[in-house]
Amino acid sequence: MKISVIGTGYVGLTTGICLAEMGHEVLCMDVDEQKIANLRQGKIPIYEPGLEELLSKNNLTFSTNIQEAIEFGEVVFSAVGTPMGQDHKADLKYVKAVAKSFGKHAKDYKVFVNKSTVPVGTAEICRKIIKEQTDQKFDIVSNPEFLREGTAVQDTLHPDRIVLGTDSEKAKEKLTELYQQNKEKILFTDIKSAEIIKYSSNAFLATKISFINEIANFCEKTGGNIEDIAKGMGLDSRISNKFLRAGIGYGGSCFPKDVQALIETGKEHDYSFEIIQATEKVNLKQKSLLFHKLRKHISDLNGKTIALLGLAFKPHTDDMREAPSLTIAKLLAEEGAKIQAYDPASKHPLNNCTSAEEATQNADAVLLITEWPEFQELDWSKIASTMKTPLVLDGRNFLKNIPEKFTYESIGK
Ligand code: NAD
Ligand code: UDX
């Protein structure tokens, strides 16, 4: 099938390349000329394992021309960003712009598929915008995306489920053909349910994390080991062991903004989400936990050198959006501490060292922020000899076999 994908971020690019891998003819479009220029040369603008290799195997067309993009596909995916606005609501300006362009340039029947995470009712807003531009027949599908950064390719080629919200039999047939290889994973719903499934899934997972973090904080007062507790809970298949890793809170481009957007959509409909508000509140507190632990060891941080291992919001990505490292770095800077940070992928200015060894040199303490596997391979005896004080605070309960000479603390133990 001929498919257009508007927006070549984590979601759009992964979707486009994976659809090409599935045998479709794909055009990816973005307003960012630099991104498109790089993509035309086979260069991926993000860190996403496996994506560049997959691009090199497939023939995709890249464009910055919206008219060409809309005219190309019989199915047009919109995968533009829906960032958090000042009011904490999802900002729909990019989605609305794509809908307007779709209406303007669709010359024959096409299906408009929204992949961005959008509040319930957005498909109807898009439908109205498109109808203002054209009398051409079209259908709308809400197809929320569930991929995780770092495993985006795997998640897209082998998804747990493909949610398709639509009121059109014709669109159902088209999308079933498009997702032929995973058709047993399709769940058809009405449009509003599909839109809500995305937010409720992310809010539920975020709630699981805040829940286990609260139990971890409780353990620090009572005794008990959060890892054994999570294991014991997770053995109950109704609970499952997934998303029960205690730590320094969730970050990323989705959970923080989606949790807040759902709370705001609730307010618009005169509904107050009590549990989800608590999820958000617990997470905000958790993000500064490691800093407060550090302060118990070093009361005056002014002039002290603090090593941060990992900066990205999770391993296997360069994404720094809403990363706990940003909260911690801000608090450290406010206290006058010197930060030496190393992350294997982040391009953020905070990433001022080229190795963990360099970051820990002369450090008064090490904070493990992101659980990159390479940090488990470090020679901690060697590191101890280059640090001022052998203090390690592990924000992800990740490090193993830290030598006795270190003061080592983790979360919820
Ligand atoms: P992103 O910011 O990485 O990419 C969005 C892209 O859209 C950018 O390249 C931008 O230049 C482009 N764009 C903006 N306006 C455009 C326009 N009018 N025409 C063409 N291109 C335009 O965003 P992302 O992380 O890929 O997220 C996209 C959507 O998917 C969001 O709604 C997000 O919530 C959702 N989502 C993201 C993830 C994730 O892990 N990143 C997972 C699931 C869902
Ligand atoms: C998330 C959703 O998982 C995905 O389905 C959605 O499409 C986009 O948002 P992502 O943000 O890429 O994906 O990462 P994820 O692996 O879900 O982790 C999110 C955050 O939660 C990270 O900061 C991670 O460190 C944290 N986390 C995750 C925990 O603190 N504990 C856990 O047990 C799991």
Tab-separated table of C-alpha atoms and ligand atoms in Angstrom:
chain	number	residue	atom	x	y	z
A	1	MET	CA	0.000	0.000	0.000
A	2	LYS	CA	1.072	3.609	-0.495
A	3	ILE	CA	1.421	5.254	2.882
A	4	SER	CA	2.367	8.732	4.003
A	5	VAL	CA	3.683	9.518	7.456
A	6	ILE	CA	3.656	13.138	8.602
A	7	GLY	CA	6.225	13.855	11.322
A	8	THR	CA	9.511	11.933	11.531
A	9	GLY	CA	10.131	11.914	15.276
A	10	TYR	CA	10.487	8.744	17.350
A	11	VAL	CA	7.007	7.590	16.406
A	12	GLY	CA	6.679	8.766	12.799
A	13	LEU	CA	10.089	7.594	11.684
A	14	THR	CA	9.799	4.212	13.387
A	15	THR	CA	6.306	3.748	11.966
A	16	GLY	CA	7.398	4.738	8.453
A	17	ILE	CA	10.484	2.546	8.383
A	18	CYS	CA	8.697	-0.457	9.912
A	19	LEU	CA	5.800	-0.136	7.443
A	20	ALA	CA	8.357	-0.117	4.622
A	21	GLU	CA	9.932	-3.221	6.159
A	22	MET	CA	6.473	-4.831	6.077
A	23	GLY	CA	6.431	-4.260	2.307
A	24	HIS	CA	4.563	-0.971	1.928
A	25	GLU	CA	5.590	1.980	-0.210
A	26	VAL	CA	6.253	4.769	2.274
A	27	LEU	CA	6.781	8.507	2.113
A	28	CYS	CA	7.859	10.285	5.315
A	29	MET	CA	7.409	14.026	5.582
A	30	ASP	CA	8.639	16.555	8.133
A	31	VAL	CA	8.803	20.348	8.313
A	32	ASP	CA	12.325	20.038	9.725
A	33	GLU	CA	14.537	20.346	6.631
A	34	GLN	CA	17.696	19.248	8.430
A	35	LYS	CA	16.051	16.025	9.595
A	36	ILE	CA	14.862	15.227	6.081
A	37	ALA	CA	18.276	16.057	4.564
A	38	ASN	CA	19.920	13.640	7.025
A	39	LEU	CA	17.329	10.950	6.413
A	40	ARG	CA	17.872	11.184	2.661
A	41	GLN	CA	21.505	10.307	3.387
A	42	GLY	CA	20.437	7.361	5.524
A	43	LYS	CA	21.220	9.139	8.806
A	44	ILE	CA	18.813	8.752	11.700
A	45	PRO	CA	18.444	11.952	13.740
A	46	ILE	CA	17.664	10.040	16.967
A	47	TYR	CA	19.331	7.255	18.931
A	48	GLU	CA	17.109	4.236	18.391
A	49	PRO	CA	18.723	0.782	18.195
A	50	GLY	CA	18.153	-1.049	14.911
A	51	LEU	CA	16.408	1.788	13.110
A	52	GLU	CA	19.304	2.902	10.907
A	53	GLU	CA	19.974	-0.675	9.756
A	54	LEU	CA	16.308	-1.087	8.870
A	55	LEU	CA	16.346	2.189	6.941
A	56	SER	CA	19.346	1.057	4.907
A	57	LYS	CA	17.463	-2.121	3.908
A	58	ASN	CA	14.371	-0.309	2.655
A	59	ASN	CA	13.528	2.308	0.065
A	60	LEU	CA	11.585	5.217	1.525
A	61	THR	CA	10.859	8.631	0.071
A	62	PHE	CA	11.572	11.636	2.304
A	63	SER	CA	9.976	15.006	1.732
A	64	THR	CA	9.410	18.417	3.270
A	65	ASN	CA	6.491	19.071	0.935
A	66	ILE	CA	3.125	18.555	2.638
A	67	GLN	CA	1.142	18.582	-0.625
A	68	GLU	CA	3.300	15.833	-2.088
A	69	ALA	CA	2.966	13.884	1.170
A	70	ILE	CA	-0.832	14.061	1.356
A	71	GLU	CA	-1.249	13.230	-2.338
A	72	PHE	CA	1.101	10.222	-2.064
A	73	GLY	CA	-0.620	7.885	0.377
A	74	GLU	CA	-4.014	6.202	0.383
A	75	VAL	CA	-3.495	6.117	4.147
A	76	VAL	CA	-1.989	9.203	5.783
A	77	PHE	CA	-0.543	8.845	9.279
A	78	SER	CA	-0.191	11.928	11.426
A	79	ALA	CA	2.602	11.371	13.977
A	80	VAL	CA	3.442	14.931	14.938
A	81	GLY	CA	4.190	15.991	18.497
A	82	THR	CA	1.531	16.837	21.076
A	83	PRO	CA	3.732	18.547	23.658
A	84	MET	CA	2.502	19.794	26.998
A	85	GLY	CA	1.257	23.374	26.731
A	86	GLN	CA	1.659	26.080	29.402
A	87	ASP	CA	-1.735	25.010	30.765
A	88	HIS	CA	-0.491	21.370	31.067
A	89	LYS	CA	-2.944	20.338	28.341
A	90	ALA	CA	-1.814	18.575	25.173
A	91	ASP	CA	-0.972	21.241	22.597
A	92	LEU	CA	-2.826	20.239	19.444
A	93	LYS	CA	-1.490	22.890	17.076
A	94	TYR	CA	0.646	20.473	15.041
A	95	VAL	CA	-2.160	17.910	14.755
A	96	LYS	CA	-4.596	20.597	13.648
A	97	ALA	CA	-2.104	21.872	11.055
A	98	VAL	CA	-1.783	18.371	9.588
A	99	ALA	CA	-5.580	17.945	9.505
A	100	LYS	CA	-5.907	21.257	7.657
A	101	SER	CA	-3.264	20.239	5.109
A	102	PHE	CA	-4.973	16.866	4.675
A	103	GLY	CA	-8.256	18.631	3.877
A	104	LYS	CA	-6.546	21.012	1.494
A	105	HIS	CA	-4.581	18.457	-0.506
A	106	ALA	CA	-6.609	15.207	-0.444
A	107	LYS	CA	-7.839	14.885	-4.029
A	108	ASP	CA	-9.350	11.407	-3.667
A	109	TYR	CA	-10.605	9.119	-0.865
A	110	LYS	CA	-8.002	8.716	1.864
A	111	VAL	CA	-7.859	7.559	5.444
A	112	PHE	CA	-6.509	10.019	8.020
A	113	VAL	CA	-4.872	8.009	10.807
A	114	ASN	CA	-3.905	9.807	13.969
A	115	LYS	CA	-0.941	8.199	15.751
A	116	SER	CA	-0.185	11.068	18.101
A	117	THR	CA	-1.382	10.895	21.696
A	118	VAL	CA	-4.412	13.179	21.774
A	119	PRO	CA	-7.241	13.894	24.221
A	120	VAL	CA	-10.623	12.292	23.685
A	121	GLY	CA	-12.575	14.288	21.116
A	122	THR	CA	-9.562	15.266	18.979
A	123	ALA	CA	-10.589	13.060	16.033
A	124	GLU	CA	-13.857	14.967	15.872
A	125	ILE	CA	-11.957	18.277	15.907
A	126	CYS	CA	-9.813	16.975	13.023
A	127	ARG	CA	-12.880	15.801	11.111
A	128	LYS	CA	-14.357	19.284	11.373
A	129	ILE	CA	-11.113	20.956	10.259
A	130	ILE	CA	-10.831	18.628	7.253
A	131	LYS	CA	-14.480	19.177	6.267
A	132	GLU	CA	-13.923	22.927	6.304
A	133	GLN	CA	-11.308	22.404	3.570
A	134	THR	CA	-12.899	19.807	1.315
A	135	ASP	CA	-16.048	17.988	0.176
A	136	GLN	CA	-13.903	14.953	-0.663
A	137	LYS	CA	-14.885	11.722	1.149
A	138	PHE	CA	-12.417	10.586	3.822
A	139	ASP	CA	-12.347	8.513	6.987
A	140	ILE	CA	-10.672	9.011	10.337
A	141	VAL	CA	-8.937	6.378	12.451
A	142	SER	CA	-7.448	6.776	15.898
A	143	ASN	CA	-4.417	4.457	16.076
A	144	PRO	CA	-2.552	5.312	19.283
A	145	GLU	CA	1.090	4.320	19.527
A	146	PHE	CA	2.473	2.221	22.382
A	147	LEU	CA	6.131	1.878	21.374
A	148	ARG	CA	8.853	2.499	23.949
A	149	GLU	CA	11.979	4.397	23.102
A	150	GLY	CA	14.991	2.106	22.963
A	151	THR	CA	12.866	-0.849	21.814
A	152	ALA	CA	10.796	1.069	19.257
A	153	VAL	CA	11.585	-1.207	16.301
A	154	GLN	CA	10.787	-4.412	18.162
A	155	ASP	CA	7.614	-2.891	19.656
A	156	THR	CA	6.425	-1.780	16.211
A	157	LEU	CA	7.195	-4.987	14.333
A	158	HIS	CA	5.848	-7.183	17.149
A	159	PRO	CA	3.253	-5.150	19.069
A	160	ASP	CA	1.169	-6.447	21.989
A	161	ARG	CA	-1.863	-4.851	20.368
A	162	ILE	CA	-2.866	-2.492	17.573
A	163	VAL	CA	-5.756	-0.309	18.677
A	164	LEU	CA	-7.858	1.048	15.814
A	165	GLY	CA	-10.720	3.369	16.663
A	166	THR	CA	-13.009	4.064	13.730
A	167	ASP	CA	-16.640	4.300	12.657
A	168	SER	CA	-15.972	3.275	9.055
A	169	GLU	CA	-16.074	-0.252	7.603
A	170	LYS	CA	-13.999	0.892	4.624
A	171	ALA	CA	-11.266	2.258	6.919
A	172	LYS	CA	-11.354	-0.996	8.923
A	173	GLU	CA	-10.685	-2.976	5.743
A	174	LYS	CA	-7.853	-0.669	4.655
A	175	LEU	CA	-6.138	-0.773	8.046
A	176	THR	CA	-6.551	-4.547	8.320
A	177	GLU	CA	-4.769	-4.831	4.955
A	178	LEU	CA	-2.087	-2.406	6.125
A	179	TYR	CA	-1.428	-4.330	9.342
A	180	GLN	CA	-1.825	-7.725	7.596
A	181	GLN	CA	1.278	-9.198	9.287
A	182	ASN	CA	-0.052	-8.471	12.774
A	183	LYS	CA	-3.750	-8.688	12.092
A	184	GLU	CA	-4.429	-10.994	15.032
A	185	LYS	CA	-3.226	-8.161	17.291
A	186	ILE	CA	-5.853	-5.665	16.083
A	187	LEU	CA	-8.493	-4.400	18.495
A	188	PHE	CA	-11.222	-2.350	16.819
A	189	THR	CA	-13.018	0.173	19.010
A	190	ASP	CA	-14.967	3.354	18.568
A	191	ILE	CA	-12.822	6.453	18.091
A	192	LYS	CA	-13.202	7.907	21.593
A	193	SER	CA	-12.331	4.617	23.291
A	194	ALA	CA	-9.124	4.375	21.230
A	195	GLU	CA	-8.151	7.884	22.277
A	196	ILE	CA	-8.817	7.087	25.945
A	197	ILE	CA	-7.015	3.697	25.815
A	198	LYS	CA	-3.729	5.503	25.136
A	199	TYR	CA	-3.972	7.885	28.079
A	200	SER	CA	-5.340	5.306	30.483
A	201	SER	CA	-2.558	2.845	29.579
A	202	ASN	CA	0.165	5.396	30.227
A	203	ALA	CA	-1.511	6.696	33.389
A	204	PHE	CA	-1.880	3.131	34.686
A	205	LEU	CA	1.792	2.295	34.078
A	206	ALA	CA	2.858	5.593	35.662
A	207	THR	CA	0.641	4.769	38.645
A	208	LYS	CA	2.313	1.372	39.025
A	209	ILE	CA	5.681	3.133	39.195
A	210	SER	CA	4.533	5.738	41.719
A	211	PHE	CA	2.898	2.982	43.758
A	212	ILE	CA	6.071	0.907	44.028
A	213	ASN	CA	8.081	4.057	44.744
A	214	GLU	CA	5.791	4.827	47.677
A	215	ILE	CA	6.261	1.297	49.031
A	216	ALA	CA	10.040	1.762	48.587
A	217	ASN	CA	9.956	5.011	50.559
A	218	PHE	CA	7.934	3.266	53.252
A	219	CYS	CA	10.513	0.418	53.395
A	220	GLU	CA	13.246	2.914	54.086
A	221	LYS	CA	11.443	3.725	57.318
A	222	THR	CA	10.364	0.225	58.337
A	223	GLY	CA	13.012	-2.069	56.867
A	224	GLY	CA	12.288	-4.560	54.112
A	225	ASN	CA	13.760	-4.841	50.630
A	226	ILE	CA	11.753	-3.318	47.781
A	227	GLU	CA	13.219	-5.682	45.202
A	228	ASP	CA	12.052	-8.752	47.131
A	229	ILE	CA	8.718	-7.050	47.707
A	230	ALA	CA	8.251	-6.232	44.011
A	231	LYS	CA	9.216	-9.807	43.155
A	232	GLY	CA	6.753	-11.187	45.678
A	233	MET	CA	3.987	-8.959	44.360
A	234	GLY	CA	4.848	-9.564	40.710
A	235	LEU	CA	4.563	-13.342	41.029
A	236	ASP	CA	0.820	-12.780	41.231
A	237	SER	CA	-0.115	-12.863	37.539
A	238	ARG	CA	-2.890	-10.365	38.215
A	239	ILE	CA	-0.254	-7.830	39.273
A	240	SER	CA	2.684	-8.923	37.025
A	241	ASN	CA	6.285	-7.986	37.671
A	242	LYS	CA	6.414	-5.325	34.936
A	243	PHE	CA	6.788	-1.658	35.851
A	244	LEU	CA	7.465	-2.448	39.492
A	245	ARG	CA	11.049	-1.206	39.539
A	246	ALA	CA	11.428	1.382	42.263
A	247	GLY	CA	13.749	4.283	41.548
A	248	ILE	CA	13.940	8.022	41.122
A	249	GLY	CA	10.716	8.418	39.213
A	250	TYR	CA	9.502	8.220	35.677
A	251	GLY	CA	10.527	10.694	32.986
A	252	GLY	CA	10.441	10.726	29.221
A	253	SER	CA	8.375	12.268	26.504
A	254	CYS	CA	5.171	10.468	27.416
A	255	PHE	CA	4.327	9.592	31.017
A	256	PRO	CA	4.809	13.055	32.559
A	257	LYS	CA	2.915	14.932	29.857
A	258	ASP	CA	0.222	12.309	29.337
A	259	VAL	CA	-0.545	12.023	33.050
A	260	GLN	CA	-0.956	15.789	33.236
A	261	ALA	CA	-2.954	16.008	30.014
A	262	LEU	CA	-5.398	13.382	31.306
A	263	ILE	CA	-5.842	15.307	34.545
A	264	GLU	CA	-6.559	18.459	32.501
A	265	THR	CA	-8.993	16.689	30.158
A	266	GLY	CA	-10.750	15.428	33.285
A	267	LYS	CA	-11.134	18.999	34.525
A	268	GLU	CA	-12.582	20.082	31.164
A	269	HIS	CA	-15.268	17.453	31.636
A	270	ASP	CA	-15.812	18.375	35.274
A	271	TYR	CA	-14.030	15.222	36.489
A	272	SER	CA	-11.263	15.131	39.057
A	273	PHE	CA	-8.816	12.224	38.661
A	274	GLU	CA	-7.780	11.592	42.275
A	275	ILE	CA	-5.488	8.585	41.745
A	276	ILE	CA	-3.726	10.078	38.746
A	277	GLN	CA	-3.106	13.366	40.544
A	278	ALA	CA	-1.450	11.403	43.346
A	279	THR	CA	0.658	9.521	40.775
A	280	GLU	CA	1.982	12.822	39.477
A	281	LYS	CA	2.589	14.238	42.963
A	282	VAL	CA	4.540	11.166	44.121
A	283	ASN	CA	6.663	11.257	40.971
A	284	LEU	CA	7.609	14.903	41.368
A	285	LYS	CA	8.849	14.157	44.875
A	286	GLN	CA	10.666	11.012	43.800
A	287	LYS	CA	12.711	12.888	41.210
A	288	SER	CA	14.546	14.806	43.935
A	289	LEU	CA	14.956	11.798	46.278
A	290	LEU	CA	18.589	11.125	45.389
A	291	PHE	CA	19.510	14.749	45.993
A	292	HIS	CA	18.019	14.609	49.506
A	293	LYS	CA	19.829	11.339	50.190
A	294	LEU	CA	23.066	13.013	49.117
A	295	ARG	CA	22.434	15.949	51.435
A	296	LYS	CA	22.296	13.550	54.388
A	297	HIS	CA	25.903	12.577	53.617
A	298	ILE	CA	27.213	15.962	52.482
A	299	SER	CA	25.323	18.786	54.147
A	300	ASP	CA	27.190	21.583	52.346
A	301	LEU	CA	27.423	20.809	48.638
A	302	ASN	CA	29.009	24.118	47.690
A	303	GLY	CA	32.210	23.405	45.738
A	304	LYS	CA	31.770	19.633	45.980
A	305	THR	CA	32.192	17.513	42.848
A	306	ILE	CA	29.266	15.207	42.125
A	307	ALA	CA	29.431	12.557	39.401
A	308	LEU	CA	26.236	11.691	37.554
A	309	LEU	CA	26.253	8.334	35.779
A	310	GLY	CA	23.561	8.438	33.126
A	311	LEU	CA	21.410	11.395	32.160
A	312	ALA	CA	18.774	10.075	29.741
A	313	PHE	CA	15.353	9.321	31.230
A	314	LYS	CA	16.078	5.615	30.744
A	315	PRO	CA	18.834	3.521	29.136
A	316	HIS	CA	19.126	2.888	25.374
A	317	THR	CA	17.900	6.341	24.429
A	318	ASP	CA	19.403	9.829	24.139
A	319	ASP	CA	16.093	11.387	25.159
A	320	MET	CA	16.344	13.821	28.064
A	321	ARG	CA	12.734	14.991	28.121
A	322	GLU	CA	11.548	15.233	31.770
A	323	ALA	CA	14.522	13.117	32.870
A	324	PRO	CA	15.069	12.940	36.656
A	325	SER	CA	18.689	13.965	35.919
A	326	LEU	CA	17.456	17.455	35.040
A	327	THR	CA	15.746	17.879	38.420
A	328	ILE	CA	18.803	16.581	40.277
A	329	ALA	CA	21.286	18.673	38.260
A	330	LYS	CA	19.235	21.819	38.900
A	331	LEU	CA	19.181	21.181	42.661
A	332	LEU	CA	22.934	20.461	42.689
A	333	ALA	CA	23.707	23.611	40.704
A	334	GLU	CA	21.586	25.702	43.074
A	335	GLU	CA	23.744	24.436	45.953
A	336	GLY	CA	26.969	25.325	44.111
A	337	ALA	CA	28.072	21.748	43.422
A	338	LYS	CA	30.261	20.962	40.410
A	339	ILE	CA	28.666	18.352	38.146
A	340	GLN	CA	30.688	15.797	36.201
A	341	ALA	CA	28.307	13.748	34.101
A	342	TYR	CA	28.593	10.907	31.647
A	343	ASP	CA	25.847	9.351	29.565
A	344	PRO	CA	26.638	7.038	26.637
A	345	ALA	CA	24.008	8.602	24.328
A	346	SER	CA	22.732	11.952	25.572
A	347	LYS	CA	23.692	15.017	23.541
A	348	HIS	CA	22.647	17.380	26.349
A	349	PRO	CA	25.190	20.024	27.476
A	350	LEU	CA	25.152	18.403	30.945
A	351	ASN	CA	26.986	15.445	29.385
A	352	ASN	CA	30.415	16.988	29.993
A	353	CYS	CA	32.573	13.843	30.345
A	354	THR	CA	33.505	11.183	27.823
A	355	SER	CA	33.575	8.220	30.204
A	356	ALA	CA	32.368	7.088	33.624
A	357	GLU	CA	36.002	7.078	34.763
A	358	GLU	CA	36.376	10.737	33.838
A	359	ALA	CA	33.087	11.665	35.522
A	360	THR	CA	34.029	9.970	38.802
A	361	GLN	CA	37.546	11.466	38.923
A	362	ASN	CA	37.967	13.510	42.158
A	363	ALA	CA	34.256	13.144	42.879
A	364	ASP	CA	32.855	13.478	46.388
A	365	ALA	CA	29.956	11.225	45.438
A	366	VAL	CA	28.536	9.246	42.515
A	367	LEU	CA	24.839	9.281	41.703
A	368	LEU	CA	23.647	6.473	39.431
A	369	ILE	CA	20.801	8.068	37.472
A	370	THR	CA	20.264	5.850	34.429
A	371	GLU	CA	20.782	2.093	34.387
A	372	TRP	CA	22.964	1.778	31.269
A	373	PRO	CA	24.356	-1.804	31.257
A	374	GLU	CA	27.958	-0.576	30.862
A	375	PHE	CA	27.814	0.900	34.381
A	376	GLN	CA	27.583	-2.639	35.769
A	377	GLU	CA	30.939	-3.446	34.175
A	378	LEU	CA	32.876	-0.626	35.850
A	379	ASP	CA	35.965	-1.375	37.916
A	380	TRP	CA	34.778	0.153	41.181
A	381	SER	CA	38.017	-0.558	43.068
A	382	LYS	CA	39.855	1.535	40.494
A	383	ILE	CA	37.190	4.230	40.642
A	384	ALA	CA	37.456	4.359	44.451
A	385	SER	CA	41.142	5.207	44.171
A	386	THR	CA	40.366	8.263	42.013
A	387	MET	CA	37.422	9.588	44.044
A	388	LYS	CA	37.709	11.974	46.977
A	389	THR	CA	35.127	10.052	48.978
A	390	PRO	CA	33.876	6.568	48.075
A	391	LEU	CA	30.145	7.305	48.178
A	392	VAL	CA	27.672	5.806	45.698
A	393	LEU	CA	23.947	6.524	45.665
A	394	ASP	CA	22.197	4.177	43.267
A	395	GLY	CA	18.916	5.661	42.014
A	396	ARG	CA	17.924	2.538	40.083
A	397	ASN	CA	18.930	-0.338	42.387
A	398	PHE	CA	21.203	-1.370	39.588
A	399	LEU	CA	24.834	-1.645	40.622
A	400	LYS	CA	26.209	-4.990	41.741
A	401	ASN	CA	29.269	-5.953	43.748
A	402	ILE	CA	30.231	-2.490	44.943
A	403	PRO	CA	33.365	-2.993	47.090
A	404	GLU	CA	33.022	-2.739	50.874
A	405	LYS	CA	35.124	0.410	51.062
A	406	PHE	CA	32.231	2.328	49.462
A	407	THR	CA	29.304	3.759	51.321
A	408	TYR	CA	26.575	2.431	49.044
A	409	GLU	CA	22.891	3.275	49.248
A	410	SER	CA	20.055	2.420	46.950
A	411	ILE	CA	16.269	2.863	46.957
A	412	GLY	CA	13.815	1.152	49.285
A	413	LYS	CA	16.190	-1.054	51.250
B	1	NAD	P1	8.851	14.174	18.168
B	1	NAD	O1	8.804	15.514	18.771
B	1	NAD	O2	10.061	13.317	18.302
B	1	NAD	O3	8.547	14.306	16.579
B	1	NAD	C1	7.518	15.056	16.034
B	1	NAD	C2	7.932	15.472	14.621
B	1	NAD	O4	6.839	16.119	13.969
B	1	NAD	C3	9.101	16.470	14.595
B	1	NAD	O5	10.137	15.964	13.764
B	1	NAD	C4	8.494	17.745	13.998
B	1	NAD	O6	9.389	18.489	13.210
B	1	NAD	C5	7.357	17.168	13.164
B	1	NAD	N1	6.294	18.111	12.836
B	1	NAD	C6	5.685	19.028	13.628
B	1	NAD	N2	4.734	19.674	12.939
B	1	NAD	C7	4.718	19.160	11.687
B	1	NAD	C8	3.932	19.407	10.526
B	1	NAD	N3	2.963	20.305	10.524
B	1	NAD	N4	4.199	18.692	9.419
B	1	NAD	C9	5.188	17.771	9.426
B	1	NAD	N5	5.945	17.483	10.490
B	1	NAD	C10	5.720	18.167	11.617
B	1	NAD	O7	7.583	13.412	18.714
B	1	NAD	P2	7.401	11.849	19.029
B	1	NAD	O8	8.119	11.505	20.259
B	1	NAD	O9	7.616	11.060	17.796
B	1	NAD	O10	5.839	11.828	19.401
B	1	NAD	C11	4.832	12.010	18.433
B	1	NAD	C12	3.495	11.683	19.069
B	1	NAD	O11	3.464	10.313	19.458
B	1	NAD	C13	3.183	12.470	20.350
B	1	NAD	O12	1.807	12.691	20.401
B	1	NAD	C14	3.602	11.521	21.452
B	1	NAD	O13	2.893	11.756	22.644
B	1	NAD	C15	3.205	10.197	20.850
B	1	NAD	N6	3.987	9.049	21.361
B	1	NAD	C16	5.333	9.157	21.555
B	1	NAD	C17	6.050	8.040	21.994
B	1	NAD	C18	7.534	8.108	22.242
B	1	NAD	O14	8.058	7.177	22.835
B	1	NAD	N7	8.229	9.127	21.825
B	1	NAD	C19	5.388	6.832	22.201
B	1	NAD	C20	4.013	6.763	21.972
B	1	NAD	C21	3.326	7.875	21.543
B	2	UDX	C1	6.305	4.902	27.602
B	2	UDX	C2	5.324	3.722	27.473
B	2	UDX	O1	5.893	2.566	28.090
B	2	UDX	C3	5.024	3.451	26.021
B	2	UDX	O2	4.072	2.417	25.894
B	2	UDX	C4	4.470	4.730	25.413
B	2	UDX	O3	4.151	4.506	24.078
B	2	UDX	C5	5.463	5.874	25.575
B	2	UDX	O4	5.776	6.038	26.961
B	2	UDX	P1	8.919	5.242	27.296
B	2	UDX	O5	8.648	6.603	27.842
B	2	UDX	O6	9.739	5.105	26.062
B	2	UDX	O7	7.534	4.519	26.996
B	2	UDX	O8	9.655	4.388	28.408
B	2	UDX	P2	9.265	3.348	29.553
B	2	UDX	O9	10.112	2.150	29.376
B	2	UDX	O10	7.812	3.140	29.667
B	2	UDX	O11	9.798	4.121	30.848
B	2	UDX	C6	9.229	5.360	31.245
B	2	UDX	C7	9.857	5.835	32.524
B	2	UDX	O12	9.452	5.027	33.614
B	2	UDX	C8	11.399	5.814	32.547
B	2	UDX	O13	11.871	7.018	33.144
B	2	UDX	C9	11.737	4.614	33.389
B	2	UDX	O14	12.964	4.760	34.041
B	2	UDX	C10	10.577	4.623	34.374
B	2	UDX	N1	10.307	3.293	34.932
B	2	UDX	C11	9.824	2.291	34.131
B	2	UDX	C12	10.481	3.075	36.298
B	2	UDX	O15	10.895	3.978	37.038
B	2	UDX	N2	10.178	1.841	36.797
B	2	UDX	C13	9.700	0.827	36.044
B	2	UDX	O16	9.432	-0.254	36.575
B	2	UDX	C14	9.521	1.065	34.663
